[in-house]
PDB file of C-alpha atoms in Angstrom:
ATOM      1  CA  UNK A 126       0.000   0.000   0.000  1.00 35.00           C
ATOM      2  CA  UNK A 127       1.262   3.508  -0.779  1.00 37.00           C
ATOM      3  CA  UNK A 128       1.221   5.964   2.091  1.00 41.00           C
ATOM      4  CA  UNK A 129      -0.728   9.178   1.637  1.00 44.00           C
ATOM      5  CA  UNK A 130       1.200  10.690   4.528  1.00 43.00           C
ATOM      6  CA  UNK A 131       4.780   9.764   3.827  1.00 40.00           C
ATOM      7  CA  UNK A 132       4.944   9.012   0.117  1.00 39.00           C
ATOM      8  CA  UNK A 133       6.534   5.619   0.772  1.00 39.00           C
ATOM      9  CA  UNK A 134       5.300   2.062   0.737  1.00 45.00           C
ATOM     10  CA  UNK A 135       4.334   0.839   4.161  1.00 55.00           C
ATOM     11  CA  UNK A 136       1.740  -1.474   5.701  1.00 76.00           C
ATOM     12  CA  UNK A 137      -1.774  -0.366   6.442  1.00 94.00           C
ATOM     13  CA  UNK A 138      -2.641   0.308  10.045  1.00 96.00           C
ATOM     14  CA  UNK A 139      -4.530  -2.968  10.408  1.00 95.00           C
ATOM     15  CA  UNK A 140      -1.456  -4.929   9.288  1.00 96.00           C
ATOM     16  CA  UNK A 141       0.755  -2.946  11.637  1.00 96.00           C
ATOM     17  CA  UNK A 142      -1.509  -3.736  14.600  1.00 96.00           C
ATOM     18  CA  UNK A 143      -1.316  -7.415  13.769  1.00 93.00           C
ATOM     19  CA  UNK A 144       2.472  -7.180  13.980  1.00 93.00           C
ATOM     20  CA  UNK A 145       2.789  -5.302  17.276  1.00 94.00           C
ATOM     21  CA  UNK A 146       1.994  -2.197  19.284  1.00 96.00           C
ATOM     22  CA  UNK A 147       1.620   1.216  17.606  1.00 98.00           C
ATOM     23  CA  UNK A 148       1.885   4.546  19.440  1.00 98.00           C
ATOM     24  CA  UNK A 149      -0.966   7.047  19.195  1.00 98.00           C
ATOM     25  CA  UNK A 150      -0.693  10.763  19.857  1.00 98.00           C
ATOM     26  CA  UNK A 151      -1.983  12.617  22.928  1.00 97.00           C
ATOM     27  CA  UNK A 152      -4.592  15.275  23.571  1.00 94.00           C
ATOM     28  CA  UNK A 153      -5.002  17.818  20.781  1.00 93.00           C
ATOM     29  CA  UNK A 154      -6.673  20.384  23.040  1.00 88.00           C
ATOM     30  CA  UNK A 155      -4.031  20.474  25.748  1.00 86.00           C
ATOM     31  CA  UNK A 156      -1.247  20.820  23.178  1.00 92.00           C
ATOM     32  CA  UNK A 157      -3.062  23.755  21.584  1.00 91.00           C
ATOM     33  CA  UNK A 158      -3.715  25.332  24.983  1.00 89.00           C
ATOM     34  CA  UNK A 159      -0.068  24.837  25.933  1.00 89.00           C
ATOM     35  CA  UNK A 160       0.772  26.795  22.778  1.00 88.00           C
ATOM     36  CA  UNK A 161      -1.390  29.685  23.978  1.00 90.00           C
ATOM     37  CA  UNK A 162      -4.684  29.134  22.158  1.00 86.00           C
ATOM     38  CA  UNK A 163      -8.013  29.779  23.894  1.00 80.00           C
ATOM     39  CA  UNK A 164     -10.392  26.879  23.275  1.00 77.00           C
ATOM     40  CA  UNK A 165     -13.314  28.140  25.390  1.00 80.00           C
ATOM     41  CA  UNK A 166     -15.687  27.812  22.478  1.00 76.00           C
ATOM     42  CA  UNK A 167     -18.451  25.382  21.505  1.00 77.00           C
ATOM     43  CA  UNK A 168     -16.302  24.191  18.611  1.00 79.00           C
ATOM     44  CA  UNK A 169     -13.315  23.605  20.919  1.00 76.00           C
ATOM     45  CA  UNK A 170     -10.202  22.739  18.890  1.00 80.00           C
ATOM     46  CA  UNK A 171     -12.273  22.480  15.680  1.00 85.00           C
ATOM     47  CA  UNK A 172     -12.554  26.292  15.722  1.00 88.00           C
ATOM     48  CA  UNK A 173      -8.899  26.497  14.749  1.00 92.00           C
ATOM     49  CA  UNK A 174      -9.605  24.593  11.530  1.00 94.00           C
ATOM     50  CA  UNK A 175     -11.144  27.857  10.363  1.00 91.00           C
ATOM     51  CA  UNK A 176      -9.140  30.388  12.367  1.00 91.00           C
ATOM     52  CA  UNK A 177      -5.575  29.026  12.752  1.00 94.00           C
ATOM     53  CA  UNK A 178      -5.066  25.797  10.803  1.00 96.00           C
ATOM     54  CA  UNK A 179      -1.278  26.093  11.047  1.00 97.00           C
ATOM     55  CA  UNK A 180      -1.591  25.697  14.825  1.00 96.00           C
ATOM     56  CA  UNK A 181      -3.176  22.282  14.313  1.00 97.00           C
ATOM     57  CA  UNK A 182      -0.369  21.172  12.018  1.00 98.00           C
ATOM     58  CA  UNK A 183       2.155  22.279  14.631  1.00 98.00           C
ATOM     59  CA  UNK A 184       0.315  20.313  17.334  1.00 97.00           C
ATOM     60  CA  UNK A 185       0.338  17.144  15.218  1.00 98.00           C
ATOM     61  CA  UNK A 186       4.025  17.640  14.483  1.00 98.00           C
ATOM     62  CA  UNK A 187       4.813  17.931  18.201  1.00 98.00           C
ATOM     63  CA  UNK A 188       3.367  14.456  18.713  1.00 98.00           C
ATOM     64  CA  UNK A 189       5.129  12.965  15.695  1.00 98.00           C
ATOM     65  CA  UNK A 190       8.374  14.462  17.005  1.00 98.00           C
ATOM     66  CA  UNK A 191       7.632  12.853  20.373  1.00 98.00           C
ATOM     67  CA  UNK A 192       7.435   9.418  18.759  1.00 98.00           C
ATOM     68  CA  UNK A 193       3.761   8.947  17.890  1.00 98.00           C
ATOM     69  CA  UNK A 194       3.020   6.990  14.733  1.00 98.00           C
ATOM     70  CA  UNK A 195      -0.675   7.916  14.475  1.00 98.00           C
ATOM     71  CA  UNK A 196      -2.122  11.429  14.462  1.00 98.00           C
ATOM     72  CA  UNK A 197      -5.814  11.853  15.282  1.00 98.00           C
ATOM     73  CA  UNK A 198      -7.287  14.799  13.407  1.00 98.00           C
ATOM     74  CA  UNK A 199      -8.832  17.909  14.984  1.00 96.00           C
ATOM     75  CA  UNK A 200     -12.320  16.977  13.729  1.00 96.00           C
ATOM     76  CA  UNK A 201     -13.646  15.482  16.990  1.00 95.00           C
ATOM     77  CA  UNK A 202     -16.041  18.370  17.597  1.00 92.00           C
ATOM     78  CA  UNK A 203     -16.462  19.306  13.931  1.00 94.00           C
ATOM     79  CA  UNK A 204     -19.934  18.829  12.478  1.00 95.00           C
ATOM     80  CA  UNK A 205     -22.226  20.481   9.982  1.00 96.00           C
ATOM     81  CA  UNK A 206     -24.543  21.466  12.826  1.00 95.00           C
ATOM     82  CA  UNK A 207     -21.809  22.898  15.010  1.00 92.00           C
ATOM     83  CA  UNK A 208     -20.254  24.895  12.206  1.00 93.00           C
ATOM     84  CA  UNK A 209     -23.719  26.047  11.176  1.00 94.00           C
ATOM     85  CA  UNK A 210     -24.249  27.686  14.558  1.00 92.00           C
ATOM     86  CA  UNK A 211     -21.160  29.759  13.775  1.00 90.00           C
ATOM     87  CA  UNK A 212     -22.543  30.865  10.425  1.00 93.00           C
ATOM     88  CA  UNK A 213     -20.392  28.438   8.450  1.00 94.00           C
ATOM     89  CA  UNK A 214     -22.362  26.926   5.573  1.00 96.00           C
ATOM     90  CA  UNK A 215     -22.416  23.276   4.598  1.00 97.00           C
ATOM     91  CA  UNK A 216     -19.940  23.563   1.728  1.00 97.00           C
ATOM     92  CA  UNK A 217     -17.304  25.302   3.828  1.00 96.00           C
ATOM     93  CA  UNK A 218     -17.948  22.943   6.743  1.00 97.00           C
ATOM     94  CA  UNK A 219     -17.235  20.002   4.439  1.00 98.00           C
ATOM     95  CA  UNK A 220     -14.027  21.702   3.337  1.00 97.00           C
ATOM     96  CA  UNK A 221     -12.952  22.181   6.955  1.00 97.00           C
ATOM     97  CA  UNK A 222     -13.620  18.531   7.759  1.00 97.00           C
ATOM     98  CA  UNK A 223     -11.425  17.478   4.829  1.00 98.00           C
ATOM     99  CA  UNK A 224      -8.828  20.053   5.863  1.00 98.00           C
ATOM    100  CA  UNK A 225      -8.427  18.322   9.217  1.00 98.00           C
ATOM    101  CA  UNK A 226      -7.020  15.297   7.380  1.00 98.00           C
ATOM    102  CA  UNK A 227      -4.801  17.417   5.154  1.00 98.00           C
ATOM    103  CA  UNK A 228      -3.272  19.202   8.156  1.00 98.00           C
ATOM    104  CA  UNK A 229      -2.324  15.912   9.790  1.00 98.00           C
ATOM    105  CA  UNK A 230      -0.835  14.699   6.504  1.00 98.00           C
ATOM    106  CA  UNK A 231       1.220  17.877   6.277  1.00 98.00           C
ATOM    107  CA  UNK A 232       2.570  17.272   9.784  1.00 98.00           C
ATOM    108  CA  UNK A 233       3.529  13.736   8.734  1.00 98.00           C
ATOM    109  CA  UNK A 234       5.318  15.080   5.670  1.00 98.00           C
ATOM    110  CA  UNK A 235       7.277  17.502   7.838  1.00 98.00           C
ATOM    111  CA  UNK A 236       8.156  14.749  10.294  1.00 98.00           C
ATOM    112  CA  UNK A 237       9.455  12.602   7.446  1.00 98.00           C
ATOM    113  CA  UNK A 238      11.432  15.508   6.061  1.00 98.00           C
ATOM    114  CA  UNK A 239      12.981  15.985   9.497  1.00 97.00           C
ATOM    115  CA  UNK A 240      14.173  12.376   9.530  1.00 97.00           C
ATOM    116  CA  UNK A 241      11.352  10.193  10.872  1.00 97.00           C
ATOM    117  CA  UNK A 242      11.712   6.777   9.243  1.00 96.00           C
ATOM    118  CA  UNK A 243       8.889   4.848  10.955  1.00 96.00           C
ATOM    119  CA  UNK A 244       5.484   4.553   9.257  1.00 97.00           C
ATOM    120  CA  UNK A 245       3.137   7.456  10.028  1.00 98.00           C
ATOM    121  CA  UNK A 246      -0.646   7.260   9.794  1.00 98.00           C
ATOM    122  CA  UNK A 247      -3.577   9.675  10.014  1.00 98.00           C
ATOM    123  CA  UNK A 248      -6.837   8.782  11.750  1.00 98.00           C
ATOM    124  CA  UNK A 249      -9.817  11.072  11.124  1.00 98.00           C
ATOM    125  CA  UNK A 250     -11.660  11.729  14.362  1.00 98.00           C
ATOM    126  CA  UNK A 251     -15.448  11.485  14.610  1.00 98.00           C
ATOM    127  CA  UNK A 252     -16.699  12.336  18.066  1.00 97.00           C
ATOM    128  CA  UNK A 253     -20.100  11.365  19.460  1.00 97.00           C
ATOM    129  CA  UNK A 254     -23.368  13.222  18.973  1.00 97.00           C
ATOM    130  CA  UNK A 255     -22.902  14.780  22.404  1.00 95.00           C
ATOM    131  CA  UNK A 256     -19.720  16.531  21.269  1.00 93.00           C
ATOM    132  CA  UNK A 257     -21.795  18.515  18.773  1.00 94.00           C
ATOM    133  CA  UNK A 258     -24.161  19.572  21.579  1.00 92.00           C
ATOM    134  CA  UNK A 259     -21.166  20.955  23.539  1.00 87.00           C
ATOM    135  CA  UNK A 260     -22.988  20.474  26.833  1.00 89.00           C
ATOM    136  CA  UNK A 261     -21.057  17.563  28.322  1.00 86.00           C
ATOM    137  CA  UNK A 262     -23.558  14.956  27.154  1.00 90.00           C
ATOM    138  CA  UNK A 263     -20.767  12.982  25.473  1.00 89.00           C
ATOM    139  CA  UNK A 264     -20.087  11.777  29.019  1.00 90.00           C
ATOM    140  CA  UNK A 265     -23.698  10.732  29.586  1.00 92.00           C
ATOM    141  CA  UNK A 266     -25.118   9.399  26.314  1.00 94.00           C
ATOM    142  CA  UNK A 267     -28.835   8.603  26.266  1.00 94.00           C
ATOM    143  CA  UNK A 268     -29.629  11.537  23.980  1.00 95.00           C
ATOM    144  CA  UNK A 269     -33.234  10.539  23.339  1.00 94.00           C
ATOM    145  CA  UNK A 270     -32.518   9.757  19.687  1.00 96.00           C
ATOM    146  CA  UNK A 271     -33.133   6.509  17.867  1.00 95.00           C
ATOM    147  CA  UNK A 272     -30.280   4.470  16.427  1.00 92.00           C
ATOM    148  CA  UNK A 273     -31.449   5.494  12.954  1.00 96.00           C
ATOM    149  CA  UNK A 274     -31.346   9.189  13.874  1.00 97.00           C
ATOM    150  CA  UNK A 275     -27.815   8.798  15.232  1.00 98.00           C
ATOM    151  CA  UNK A 276     -26.703   6.987  12.092  1.00 98.00           C
ATOM    152  CA  UNK A 277     -28.156   9.768   9.937  1.00 98.00           C
ATOM    153  CA  UNK A 278     -26.290  12.361  12.008  1.00 98.00           C
ATOM    154  CA  UNK A 279     -22.926  10.612  11.709  1.00 98.00           C
ATOM    155  CA  UNK A 280     -22.969   9.333   8.124  1.00 98.00           C
ATOM    156  CA  UNK A 281     -22.615  12.637   6.192  1.00 98.00           C
ATOM    157  CA  UNK A 282     -19.495  13.816   7.987  1.00 98.00           C
ATOM    158  CA  UNK A 283     -18.019  10.326   7.937  1.00 98.00           C
ATOM    159  CA  UNK A 284     -18.462  10.366   4.160  1.00 98.00           C
ATOM    160  CA  UNK A 285     -16.558  13.660   3.943  1.00 98.00           C
ATOM    161  CA  UNK A 286     -13.778  12.425   6.208  1.00 98.00           C
ATOM    162  CA  UNK A 287     -13.494   9.130   4.321  1.00 98.00           C
ATOM    163  CA  UNK A 288     -13.292  10.964   0.994  1.00 98.00           C
ATOM    164  CA  UNK A 289     -10.235  12.820   2.322  1.00 98.00           C
ATOM    165  CA  UNK A 290      -8.515   9.383   2.406  1.00 97.00           C
ATOM    166  CA  UNK A 291      -7.244   9.055   5.977  1.00 98.00           C
ATOM    167  CA  UNK A 292      -5.653   5.774   6.952  1.00 98.00           C
ATOM    168  CA  UNK A 293      -8.452   5.127   9.447  1.00 98.00           C
ATOM    169  CA  UNK A 294     -11.503   6.669  11.066  1.00 98.00           C
ATOM    170  CA  UNK A 295     -11.373   7.144  14.842  1.00 98.00           C
ATOM    171  CA  UNK A 296     -14.921   6.685  16.178  1.00 98.00           C
ATOM    172  CA  UNK A 297     -13.996   7.931  19.604  1.00 98.00           C
ATOM    173  CA  UNK A 298     -15.241   8.935  23.054  1.00 97.00           C
ATOM    174  CA  UNK A 299     -18.531   7.113  22.455  1.00 98.00           C
ATOM    175  CA  UNK A 300     -20.533   7.079  25.724  1.00 98.00           C
ATOM    176  CA  UNK A 301     -23.383   4.805  24.724  1.00 97.00           C
ATOM    177  CA  UNK A 302     -23.550   1.293  23.269  1.00 98.00           C
ATOM    178  CA  UNK A 303     -26.533   2.305  21.122  1.00 97.00           C
ATOM    179  CA  UNK A 304     -24.473   5.073  19.530  1.00 98.00           C
ATOM    180  CA  UNK A 305     -21.643   2.607  19.053  1.00 98.00           C
ATOM    181  CA  UNK A 306     -24.008   0.365  17.086  1.00 98.00           C
ATOM    182  CA  UNK A 307     -25.129   3.355  14.980  1.00 98.00           C
ATOM    183  CA  UNK A 308     -21.526   4.278  14.214  1.00 98.00           C
ATOM    184  CA  UNK A 309     -20.677   0.733  13.161  1.00 98.00           C
ATOM    185  CA  UNK A 310     -23.535   0.890  10.665  1.00 98.00           C
ATOM    186  CA  UNK A 311     -22.563   4.399   9.558  1.00 98.00           C
ATOM    187  CA  UNK A 312     -19.076   3.355   8.407  1.00 98.00           C
ATOM    188  CA  UNK A 313     -20.277   0.502   6.212  1.00 97.00           C
ATOM    189  CA  UNK A 314     -19.211   0.821   2.613  1.00 97.00           C
ATOM    190  CA  UNK A 315     -16.961   3.844   3.121  1.00 98.00           C
ATOM    191  CA  UNK A 316     -13.828   1.930   2.176  1.00 97.00           C
ATOM    192  CA  UNK A 317     -11.814   3.192   5.164  1.00 97.00           C
ATOM    193  CA  UNK A 318     -11.054   1.037   8.222  1.00 98.00           C
ATOM    194  CA  UNK A 319     -12.105   2.380  11.616  1.00 98.00           C
ATOM    195  CA  UNK A 320     -11.640   1.846  15.307  1.00 98.00           C
ATOM    196  CA  UNK A 321     -14.453   2.151  17.853  1.00 98.00           C
ATOM    197  CA  UNK A 322     -13.516   3.562  21.238  1.00 98.00           C
ATOM    198  CA  UNK A 323     -15.871   4.075  24.180  1.00 98.00           C
ATOM    199  CA  UNK A 324     -15.500   6.428  27.119  1.00 97.00           C
ATOM    200  CA  UNK A 325     -16.115   4.366  30.247  1.00 97.00           C
ATOM    201  CA  UNK A 326     -16.282   4.587  34.001  1.00 96.00           C
ATOM    202  CA  UNK A 327     -15.945   1.736  36.449  1.00 92.00           C
ATOM    203  CA  UNK A 328     -16.182  -1.028  33.879  1.00 95.00           C
ATOM    204  CA  UNK A 329     -19.297   0.256  32.094  1.00 98.00           C
ATOM    205  CA  UNK A 330     -20.076   2.770  29.375  1.00 98.00           C
ATOM    206  CA  UNK A 331     -20.909   6.272  30.570  1.00 97.00           C
ATOM    207  CA  UNK A 332     -24.535   5.463  29.760  1.00 97.00           C
ATOM    208  CA  UNK A 333     -24.313   2.470  32.102  1.00 97.00           C
ATOM    209  CA  UNK A 334     -24.241  -0.467  29.681  1.00 98.00           C
ATOM    210  CA  UNK A 335     -21.927  -3.424  30.101  1.00 98.00           C
ATOM    211  CA  UNK A 336     -18.759  -3.406  28.033  1.00 98.00           C
ATOM    212  CA  UNK A 337     -19.691  -6.835  26.726  1.00 98.00           C
ATOM    213  CA  UNK A 338     -22.803  -5.302  25.150  1.00 98.00           C
ATOM    214  CA  UNK A 339     -20.897  -2.279  23.866  1.00 98.00           C
ATOM    215  CA  UNK A 340     -18.062  -4.164  22.186  1.00 98.00           C
ATOM    216  CA  UNK A 341     -20.333  -6.848  20.759  1.00 98.00           C
ATOM    217  CA  UNK A 342     -21.652  -4.365  18.187  1.00 97.00           C
ATOM    218  CA  UNK A 343     -18.209  -4.314  16.536  1.00 98.00           C
ATOM    219  CA  UNK A 344     -17.414  -8.015  16.738  1.00 97.00           C
ATOM    220  CA  UNK A 345     -18.666  -8.979  13.270  1.00 96.00           C
ATOM    221  CA  UNK A 346     -17.994  -5.678  11.502  1.00 97.00           C
ATOM    222  CA  UNK A 347     -15.151  -6.033   9.015  1.00 97.00           C
ATOM    223  CA  UNK A 348     -14.744  -2.246   8.827  1.00 97.00           C
ATOM    224  CA  UNK A 349     -13.769  -2.087  12.518  1.00 98.00           C
ATOM    225  CA  UNK A 350     -10.098  -2.995  12.895  1.00 98.00           C
ATOM    226  CA  UNK A 351      -9.741  -2.210  16.616  1.00 98.00           C
ATOM    227  CA  UNK A 352     -11.949  -1.608  19.644  1.00 98.00           C
ATOM    228  CA  UNK A 353     -11.253  -0.118  23.031  1.00 98.00           C
ATOM    229  CA  UNK A 354     -11.521   2.899  25.305  1.00 98.00           C
ATOM    230  CA  UNK A 355     -10.387   6.503  25.519  1.00 98.00           C
ATOM    231  CA  UNK A 356     -11.066   9.624  27.599  1.00 95.00           C
ATOM    232  CA  UNK A 357     -11.327   7.588  30.789  1.00 95.00           C
ATOM    233  CA  UNK A 358      -9.254   7.115  33.921  1.00 94.00           C
ATOM    234  CA  UNK A 359      -6.095   5.016  33.504  1.00 95.00           C
ATOM    235  CA  UNK A 360      -7.347   2.525  36.083  1.00 95.00           C
ATOM    236  CA  UNK A 361     -10.390   1.731  33.905  1.00 96.00           C
ATOM    237  CA  UNK A 362      -8.203   0.480  31.060  1.00 97.00           C
ATOM    238  CA  UNK A 363      -7.111  -3.054  32.142  1.00 97.00           C
ATOM    239  CA  UNK A 364     -10.635  -4.430  32.543  1.00 98.00           C
ATOM    240  CA  UNK A 365     -11.689  -2.932  29.222  1.00 98.00           C
ATOM    241  CA  UNK A 366      -8.738  -4.529  27.423  1.00 98.00           C
ATOM    242  CA  UNK A 367      -9.770  -7.970  28.618  1.00 98.00           C
ATOM    243  CA  UNK A 368     -13.417  -7.552  27.650  1.00 98.00           C
ATOM    244  CA  UNK A 369     -12.677  -6.004  24.247  1.00 98.00           C
ATOM    245  CA  UNK A 370     -10.270  -8.767  23.267  1.00 97.00           C
ATOM    246  CA  UNK A 371     -12.536 -11.529  24.517  1.00 98.00           C
ATOM    247  CA  UNK A 372     -15.737 -10.249  22.916  1.00 98.00           C
ATOM    248  CA  UNK A 373     -14.366  -9.177  19.534  1.00 98.00           C
ATOM    249  CA  UNK A 374     -11.031 -10.920  18.956  1.00 97.00           C
ATOM    250  CA  UNK A 375      -9.802  -7.636  17.445  1.00 98.00           C
ATOM    251  CA  UNK A 376      -6.745  -5.534  18.377  1.00 98.00           C
ATOM    252  CA  UNK A 377      -7.414  -3.236  21.322  1.00 98.00           C
ATOM    253  CA  UNK A 378      -6.981   0.549  21.324  1.00 98.00           C
ATOM    254  CA  UNK A 379      -6.486   2.493  24.571  1.00 98.00           C
ATOM    255  CA  UNK A 380      -5.823   6.181  25.126  1.00 98.00           C
ATOM    256  CA  UNK A 381      -7.018   7.325  28.538  1.00 97.00           C
ATOM    257  CA  UNK A 382      -6.810  10.707  30.213  1.00 94.00           C
ATOM    258  CA  UNK A 383      -4.060  11.634  32.647  1.00 90.00           C
ATOM    259  CA  UNK A 384      -6.262  10.776  35.641  1.00 83.00           C
ATOM    260  CA  UNK A 385      -6.734  14.374  36.746  1.00 82.00           C
ATOM    261  CA  UNK A 386     -10.304  15.602  37.284  1.00 78.00           C
ATOM    262  CA  UNK A 387     -12.013  18.561  35.616  1.00 68.00           C
ATOM    263  CA  UNK A 388     -13.841  20.997  37.911  1.00 69.00           C
ATOM    264  CA  UNK A 389     -16.527  22.524  35.640  1.00 57.00           C
ATOM    265  CA  UNK A 390     -17.374  25.341  38.057  1.00 66.00           C
ATOM    266  CA  UNK A 391     -13.830  26.545  38.634  1.00 67.00           C
ATOM    267  CA  UNK A 392     -12.846  25.463  35.099  1.00 63.00           C
ATOM    268  CA  UNK A 393      -9.578  23.958  36.315  1.00 72.00           C
ATOM    269  CA  UNK A 394      -8.022  20.512  36.471  1.00 72.00           C
ATOM    270  CA  UNK A 395      -7.554  19.069  39.947  1.00 81.00           C
ATOM    271  CA  UNK A 396      -5.667  16.135  41.419  1.00 82.00           C
ATOM    272  CA  UNK A 397      -2.544  14.567  40.018  1.00 81.00           C
ATOM    273  CA  UNK A 398      -1.667  12.668  36.892  1.00 83.00           C
ATOM    274  CA  UNK A 399      -1.807   8.887  37.199  1.00 82.00           C
ATOM    275  CA  UNK A 400      -0.653   8.232  33.629  1.00 84.00           C
ATOM    276  CA  UNK A 401       2.816   6.834  33.021  1.00 83.00           C
ATOM    277  CA  UNK A 402       4.973   4.743  30.756  1.00 86.00           C
ATOM    278  CA  UNK A 403       4.676   1.832  33.158  1.00 90.00           C
ATOM    279  CA  UNK A 404       0.957   1.710  32.499  1.00 92.00           C
ATOM    280  CA  UNK A 405       1.591   1.568  28.758  1.00 94.00           C
ATOM    281  CA  UNK A 406       3.814  -1.497  29.196  1.00 95.00           C
ATOM    282  CA  UNK A 407       1.121  -3.187  31.295  1.00 96.00           C
ATOM    283  CA  UNK A 408      -1.540  -2.393  28.697  1.00 97.00           C
ATOM    284  CA  UNK A 409       0.630  -3.681  25.879  1.00 96.00           C
ATOM    285  CA  UNK A 410       1.389  -6.873  27.760  1.00 96.00           C
ATOM    286  CA  UNK A 411      -2.345  -7.302  28.442  1.00 96.00           C
ATOM    287  CA  UNK A 412      -3.051  -7.146  24.712  1.00 95.00           C
ATOM    288  CA  UNK A 413      -3.436  -3.483  23.750  1.00 98.00           C
ATOM    289  CA  UNK A 414      -1.993  -2.740  20.312  1.00 98.00           C
ATOM    290  CA  UNK A 415      -2.809   0.944  19.752  1.00 98.00           C
ATOM    291  CA  UNK A 416      -1.676   2.967  22.765  1.00 98.00           C
ATOM    292  CA  UNK A 417      -1.673   6.710  23.439  1.00 98.00           C
ATOM    293  CA  UNK A 418      -3.201   9.393  25.602  1.00 96.00           C
ATOM    294  CA  UNK A 419      -6.219  11.675  25.649  1.00 95.00           C
ATOM    295  CA  UNK A 420      -6.968  14.735  27.821  1.00 92.00           C
ATOM    296  CA  UNK A 421      -3.973  16.155  29.707  1.00 90.00           C
ATOM    297  CA  UNK A 422      -1.509  13.762  28.074  1.00 94.00           C
ATOM    298  CA  UNK A 423       0.946  15.829  26.039  1.00 95.00           C
ATOM    299  CA  UNK A 424       4.056  15.188  23.947  1.00 97.00           C
ATOM    300  CA  UNK A 425       6.184  14.360  26.992  1.00 95.00           C
ATOM    301  CA  UNK A 426       3.774  11.578  27.987  1.00 95.00           C
ATOM    302  CA  UNK A 427       3.724  10.223  24.440  1.00 97.00           C
ATOM    303  CA  UNK A 428       7.517  10.329  24.283  1.00 97.00           C
ATOM    304  CA  UNK A 429       7.636   8.179  27.420  1.00 96.00           C
ATOM    305  CA  UNK A 430       5.239   5.670  25.850  1.00 96.00           C
ATOM    306  CA  UNK A 431       7.224   5.592  22.611  1.00 97.00           C
ATOM    307  CA  UNK A 432      10.405   4.769  24.524  1.00 95.00           C
ATOM    308  CA  UNK A 433       8.943   1.697  26.193  1.00 93.00           C
ATOM    309  CA  UNK A 434       6.270   0.324  23.809  1.00 87.00           C
TER     310      UNK A 434
END
């Protein structure tokens, strides 16, 4: 297969996962905030697709330089509906969704030009319906929509992202098994492999379903090349790895938060980080094959993972 990101022949992501562990990037938002950008906006990091796209490329490059092999695009909170509330029409919104893939590719090209010789991949992020609402409901699920309504919400932007030819689609931070089932249906026929990653708490989805139920939706879907969890506490990862592998037989993806807690009233992070390279080794040894970090895990954390995984 010819790489769209590096211009060289290298295996697809699915083949790479079959061969061993692959390092994901870390949190896009905290890297942008560390660079001085204000993300207090309903569009979150997706706002910079329109306002400062070069900042997104720089953030991806920081993670490639740290040792990541997969960049997740800044399209998590990007949707036709969300852009529409900002006065951005459907045609330009589609262009911005495709741009998110192009920016990650550009970062990969720069990393290769700077001497990176490992394969580099781009995964186009598709966040849950709750991310579009921008009210925290991505950590609750149970939106009151049918599975068909959720599929109809997701499919148009997935079509745009797939047409931009990423190496994979990252169906991520999914709080609800019903939405997971809708997403699995929504990626059918797109011609791009995907991973499905739930946000969990205490061994269940945020909506309260068992992980066995949640992962079962992906077990027979050929389009889904990996299943797992993200945007959760590090201590929730080991149980999820075991269930995901047992229920689906697919490679497992894990990229939890640092373990700090967000105080929505004070708008600050509290507590201490519980994320470390030692965890990554444990997760790999337990069967995880795609390993990175989410909120509050920056390039330094990814560099530590890359050294040991």
